[in-house]
Coordinates of C-alpha atoms (C1' of nucleotides) in Angstrom, one line a residue:
Chain A
X161 CA 20.9 13.5 -4.1
X162 CA 18.0 11.8 -5.7
X163 CA 14.8 13.3 -5.4
X164 CA 11.7 11.3 -5.1
X165 CA 9.6 11.1 -8.1
X166 CA 6.3 12.9 -8.4
X167 CA 3.4 11.2 -8.2
X168 CA 0.3 12.0 -10.8
X169 CA -1.4 14.4 -8.7
X170 CA 2.1 16.0 -7.6
X171 CA 3.0 16.1 -11.1
X172 CA -0.3 18.0 -11.6
X173 CA 0.7 20.7 -9.0
X174 CA 4.1 21.0 -10.6
X175 CA 3.2 21.7 -13.7
X176 CA 1.4 24.8 -12.3
X177 CA 4.0 26.1 -10.4
X178 CA 6.3 25.9 -13.4
X179 CA 4.1 27.7 -15.2
X180 CA 2.6 30.1 -12.8
X181 CA 5.7 30.5 -10.6
X182 CA 5.3 31.0 -6.9
X183 CA 1.7 30.5 -6.0
X184 CA -0.6 30.1 -3.1
X185 CA -2.9 27.4 -2.8
X186 CA -5.4 29.2 -4.1
X187 CA -3.6 29.9 -7.4
X188 CA -2.9 26.2 -7.9
X189 CA -6.5 25.3 -7.4
X190 CA -7.8 28.3 -9.7
X191 CA -5.6 26.4 -12.4
X192 CA -6.5 22.6 -11.8
X193 CA -10.5 23.0 -10.0
X194 CA -12.1 22.8 -13.5
X195 CA -9.6 20.2 -15.1
X196 CA -9.8 17.6 -11.8
X197 CA -12.3 19.3 -9.7
X198 CA -10.4 18.8 -6.8
X199 CA -11.0 20.7 -3.7
X200 CA -9.1 23.6 -1.7
X201 CA -7.4 20.9 0.8
X202 CA -6.5 18.2 -1.2
X203 CA -4.0 21.1 -2.9
X204 CA -3.0 22.4 0.3
X205 CA -2.2 18.4 1.8
X206 CA -0.5 17.8 -1.3
X207 CA 1.6 20.8 -1.1
X208 CA 2.4 20.1 2.7
X209 CA 3.4 16.2 1.3
X210 CA 5.9 17.9 -1.3
X211 CA 7.3 20.2 1.2
X212 CA 8.2 17.5 3.1
X213 CA 9.5 15.2 0.3
X214 CA 11.8 18.6 -1.1
X215 CA 9.7 18.8 -4.2
X216 CA 8.7 22.6 -3.7
X217 CA 9.3 25.2 -1.0
X218 CA 7.5 27.7 0.5
X219 CA 7.5 31.2 1.8
X220 CA 6.2 31.5 5.3
X221 CA 6.6 35.0 5.7
X222 CA 3.0 36.1 5.1
X223 CA 0.1 34.1 6.6
X224 CA -0.6 33.3 3.0
X225 CA 2.2 31.1 2.3
X226 CA 3.8 31.0 -1.2
X227 CA 5.2 27.3 -2.8
X228 CA 7.5 27.5 -5.5
X229 CA 8.9 24.5 -7.3
X230 CA 12.2 23.1 -5.8
X231 CA 12.5 20.1 -8.4
X232 CA 13.1 22.0 -11.7
X233 CA 10.7 21.2 -15.0
X234 CA 14.0 19.7 -16.9
X235 CA 15.2 17.3 -14.3
X236 CA 11.8 15.9 -13.6
X237 CA 11.3 15.5 -17.5
X238 CA 14.9 13.6 -17.6
X239 CA 13.9 11.4 -14.5
X240 CA 10.5 10.5 -15.8
X241 CA 12.5 9.5 -19.1
X242 CA 15.1 7.7 -17.6
X243 CA 12.6 5.7 -15.2
X244 CA 10.5 4.5 -18.4
X245 CA 13.5 3.7 -20.7
X246 CA 14.4 1.5 -17.8
X247 CA 10.9 -0.1 -16.8
X248 CA 9.6 -0.4 -20.1
X249 CA 12.4 -0.5 -23.0
X250 CA 15.5 -2.4 -20.6
X251 CA 17.6 0.3 -20.4
X252 CA 17.7 1.1 -24.3
X253 CA 17.1 4.7 -25.0
X254 CA 17.4 3.7 -28.8
X255 CA 14.5 1.7 -28.3
X256 CA 12.4 4.3 -27.0
X257 CA 13.4 6.4 -29.8
X258 CA 12.3 3.8 -32.4
X259 CA 9.2 3.6 -30.7
X260 CA 8.3 6.7 -31.0
X261 CA 9.1 6.8 -34.4
X262 CA 6.9 3.4 -35.0
X263 CA 4.5 5.5 -33.3
X264 CA 3.9 8.5 -35.3
X265 CA 4.6 6.6 -38.7
X266 CA 0.7 6.7 -39.2
X267 CA 0.8 10.6 -38.7
X268 CA 2.6 11.8 -41.8
X269 CA 2.4 15.2 -40.4
X270 CA 3.4 14.2 -36.8
X271 CA 6.1 12.4 -38.3
X272 CA 7.5 15.6 -40.3
X273 CA 7.5 17.3 -37.3
X274 CA 9.9 15.1 -35.5
X275 CA 11.9 15.3 -38.4
X276 CA 12.1 18.7 -38.2
X277 CA 12.5 18.9 -34.6
X278 CA 15.9 17.1 -34.6
X279 CA 16.8 19.5 -37.7
X280 CA 16.5 22.1 -35.6
X281 CA 18.5 20.3 -32.4
X282 CA 21.6 19.1 -35.0
X283 CA 21.6 22.9 -36.0
X284 CA 22.4 23.9 -32.5
X285 CA 19.0 25.2 -31.9
X286 CA 17.7 25.4 -28.1
X287 CA 14.0 24.8 -27.2
Chain B
X127 CA -11.0 -1.4 -26.0
X128 CA -8.3 0.1 -23.5
X129 CA -6.4 -2.4 -21.6
X130 CA -5.7 -0.9 -18.0
X131 CA -2.0 0.2 -17.6
X132 CA 0.3 -2.5 -15.9
X133 CA 1.6 -1.2 -12.7
X134 CA 5.5 -1.6 -12.2
X135 CA 5.4 -5.3 -11.0
X136 CA 2.9 -6.3 -13.3
X137 CA 5.6 -5.0 -16.2
X138 CA 8.0 -7.1 -14.8
X139 CA 6.0 -10.3 -15.3
X140 CA 5.0 -9.0 -19.0
X141 CA 8.6 -9.0 -19.4
X142 CA 9.2 -12.3 -18.6
X143 CA 6.2 -13.6 -20.6
X144 CA 7.4 -11.2 -23.8
X145 CA 10.7 -12.8 -23.6
X146 CA 9.7 -16.5 -22.6
X147 CA 6.4 -16.8 -24.1
X148 CA 4.0 -18.8 -22.2
X149 CA 4.9 -19.8 -18.8
X150 CA 4.0 -21.3 -15.3
X151 CA 4.3 -19.8 -12.3
X152 CA 7.7 -21.1 -11.5
X153 CA 9.2 -20.2 -14.8
X154 CA 8.4 -16.3 -14.2
X155 CA 9.3 -16.9 -10.6
X156 CA 12.9 -18.3 -11.8
X157 CA 13.5 -15.1 -13.9
X158 CA 12.4 -12.4 -11.3
X159 CA 13.6 -14.1 -7.7
X160 CA 17.1 -13.3 -8.3
X161 CA 16.3 -9.6 -9.4
X162 CA 13.7 -8.8 -7.4
X163 CA 13.5 -11.3 -4.0
X164 CA 9.9 -11.9 -4.6
X165 CA 8.3 -15.1 -3.0
X166 CA 6.3 -17.9 -5.5
X167 CA 3.0 -16.8 -4.2
X168 CA 3.5 -12.9 -4.7
X169 CA 3.8 -13.9 -8.5
X170 CA 1.0 -16.0 -8.7
X171 CA -1.4 -13.4 -7.2
X172 CA -0.1 -10.8 -9.4
X173 CA -0.6 -13.1 -12.6
X174 CA -4.5 -13.7 -10.9
X175 CA -4.8 -9.8 -10.7
X176 CA -3.1 -9.4 -14.0
X177 CA -6.0 -12.1 -15.6
X178 CA -8.8 -10.1 -14.0
X179 CA -7.3 -7.0 -15.8
X180 CA -7.2 -8.9 -19.0
X181 CA -3.3 -8.4 -19.4
X182 CA -3.0 -12.4 -19.6
X183 CA -4.9 -15.3 -20.6
X184 CA -4.2 -18.7 -19.1
X185 CA -4.2 -22.1 -20.1
X186 CA -5.8 -24.5 -17.4
X187 CA -5.9 -27.5 -19.5
X188 CA -3.1 -29.2 -17.0
X189 CA -3.0 -28.8 -13.2
X190 CA -0.1 -26.3 -13.6
X191 CA -1.6 -23.2 -15.4
X192 CA 0.2 -21.4 -18.1
X193 CA 0.0 -17.9 -18.7
X194 CA 0.9 -15.8 -21.5
X195 CA 0.9 -12.0 -22.4
X196 CA -2.2 -10.7 -24.0
X197 CA -1.2 -7.5 -24.3
X198 CA 1.4 -7.0 -26.6
X199 CA 4.8 -5.5 -25.7
X200 CA 4.5 -2.5 -28.9
X201 CA 1.1 -1.9 -27.4
X202 CA 2.1 -1.6 -23.9
X203 CA 5.1 0.3 -25.1
X204 CA 2.9 2.7 -27.0
X205 CA 0.5 3.3 -24.3
X206 CA 3.7 4.2 -21.9
X207 CA 4.6 6.9 -24.0
X208 CA 1.8 8.3 -24.2
X209 CA 1.0 8.5 -20.9
X210 CA 4.4 9.8 -20.4
X211 CA 3.7 12.7 -22.9
X212 CA 0.7 13.3 -21.9
X213 CA 1.2 13.6 -18.2
X214 CA 4.5 15.1 -18.4
X215 CA 4.9 17.0 -21.8
X216 CA 1.7 18.4 -22.0
X217 CA 0.8 16.4 -24.9
X218 CA 3.9 17.4 -27.2
X219 CA 5.7 14.4 -28.3
X220 CA 8.1 16.8 -30.2
X221 CA 8.6 18.2 -26.5
X222 CA 9.6 14.8 -25.6
X223 CA 12.1 13.8 -28.4
X224 CA 13.3 17.3 -27.4
X225 CA 14.4 16.1 -23.9
X226 CA 15.8 12.8 -24.6
X227 CA 18.4 14.7 -27.6
X228 CA 18.8 17.2 -24.9
X229 CA 19.5 14.7 -22.5
X230 CA 22.0 12.5 -24.7
X231 CA 23.7 15.7 -25.5
X232 CA 26.1 15.0 -22.9
X233 CA 27.4 11.7 -23.8
X234 CA 28.6 11.8 -27.6
X235 CA 28.1 8.0 -28.3
X236 CA 24.3 8.2 -27.2
X237 CA 23.5 11.1 -29.5
X238 CA 25.6 9.4 -32.4
X239 CA 23.5 5.9 -31.7
X240 CA 19.9 8.0 -31.7
X241 CA 21.2 9.7 -35.0
X242 CA 21.8 6.0 -36.6
X243 CA 18.7 5.0 -35.6
X244 CA 16.8 7.6 -36.9
X245 CA 18.8 7.4 -40.2
X246 CA 18.2 3.9 -40.4
X247 CA 13.9 4.3 -39.6
X248 CA 14.1 6.5 -42.5
X249 CA 15.6 4.3 -44.8
X250 CA 12.8 2.2 -44.0
X251 CA 14.3 -0.3 -41.6
X252 CA 12.3 -1.7 -39.1
X253 CA 12.9 -3.1 -36.0
Chain C
dG71 C1' -3.5 -45.5 -0.5
dT72 C1' -0.5 -42.5 2.0
dT73 C1' 3.0 -39.7 1.9
dG74 C1' 5.4 -35.6 0.0
dA75 C1' 6.0 -32.1 -3.1
dC76 C1' 4.0 -28.8 -6.0
dT77 C1' 0.5 -25.9 -7.3
dT78 C1' -4.0 -22.8 -7.2
dA79 C1' -7.3 -19.9 -4.0
dC80 C1' -7.7 -16.4 -1.0
dG81 C1' -7.6 -13.1 2.8
dA82 C1' -4.8 -9.5 4.9
dA83 C1' -1.6 -6.5 6.0
dG84 C1' 1.4 -2.9 5.3
dA85 C1' 2.9 0.9 1.9
dA86 C1' 1.9 4.8 -0.9
dC87 C1' -1.6 7.9 -2.8
dT88 C1' -5.5 10.8 -3.2
dT89 C1' -9.4 12.9 -1.2
dC90 C1' -11.9 15.4 2.2
dG91 C1' -13.6 17.2 6.8
dT92 C1' -12.8 19.3 11.1
dA93 C1' -10.8 22.5 14.2
dG94 C1' -8.1 26.1 15.0
dT95 C1' -5.8 30.6 14.0
dA96 C1' -5.2 34.9 11.4
dA97 C1' -7.2 38.6 8.5
dA98 C1' -10.3 41.8 7.1
dC99 C1' -14.4 43.8 7.3
dT100 C1' -18.1 46.3 9.4
Chain D
dA220 C1' -14.7 44.8 19.6
dG221 C1' -17.3 41.0 17.1
dT222 C1' -18.3 38.7 13.1
dT223 C1' -17.1 36.6 8.4
dT224 C1' -14.2 34.9 5.6
dA225 C1' -9.7 33.3 4.5
dC226 C1' -6.0 29.7 5.8
dT227 C1' -3.2 25.9 7.9
dA228 C1' -3.0 21.4 10.1
dC229 C1' -4.0 17.2 11.0
dG230 C1' -6.5 13.3 11.1
dA231 C1' -8.8 9.9 8.6
dA232 C1' -11.0 7.1 4.9
dG233 C1' -10.8 4.6 0.3
dT234 C1' -8.1 3.1 -3.3
dT235 C1' -4.3 0.9 -5.5
dC236 C1' -0.5 -2.0 -5.1
dT237 C1' 3.0 -5.5 -3.5
dT238 C1' 3.6 -8.6 -0.4
dC239 C1' 3.2 -13.2 1.9
dG240 C1' 0.9 -16.7 5.2
dT241 C1' -2.2 -20.1 5.2
dA242 C1' -5.2 -23.8 3.7
dA243 C1' -6.8 -26.6 0.2
dG244 C1' -6.3 -29.4 -4.1
dT245 C1' -3.8 -32.6 -7.5
dC246 C1' -0.3 -35.5 -8.6
dA247 C1' 3.3 -38.8 -8.9
dA248 C1' 5.9 -42.0 -6.1
dC249 C1' 6.3 -45.0 -3.1

DNA sequence: GTTGACTTACGAAGAACTTCGTAGTAAACT
DNA sequence: AGTTTACTACGAAGTTCTTCGTAAGTCAAC
């Protein structure tokens, strides 16, 4: 089954859930209010919408509901990459890779890191 | 100066302008109506909005206005990749590269193509 | 020069997204 | 028990995006 693509604000919340694990609204707010300045009920509403969409699930055993990501980080990453390849690079993953390399060309350090990353991967290293 | 990020529909139009060069509304429509089923005035309106945003420019010397992309393909690609890295991969291009490799792992053919792409790039080949 | 086809301009509607205010409910603390 | 604090639910407003309908302008061809 295909899950809906998270919006920007939803993605910010998912990052918190991925990093911190199951969290109440207040826990999510704690991480996001400094950077986004967003209010409590905004997070709450978003989590409720995400629940409807199936992006998160919640534990209602306590009055203080606890939300956890139902969409795995890797699945989300793959989905976003696939969508990008489709909409921007005409379905060619090769062209995306080329663009990344082309993009990093200006920075010797960055290019070197990518080269190292690929080498590690070829040796069978996982992340 | 930072150009606005094209929306999905705007991006579809930009692809046409990148592929075909300067085009009138009808020319853009010809390419998009089969795939998207969208109407004439929709394309027109979008082009007008894109003109305001600075994504395209237009030649009004003839009654039939001709639009051309002001935003270069490569710049758009770079912008979309950067935004993806920022919003999904926590700013780490390395993690994006890893995800692409991880993603292609299932397909031997795809992985091989990426490997070849990187090799070509290292030899100084341009796209 | 009138008609008909094509074009632009523009308003508006519906959808998704983001945000918050208000109201009601549960818990906690004197 | 009563008050204060914290939480959930929900409606609603503002924004952007996408789409189209309608009106008005241009041009060629009859």
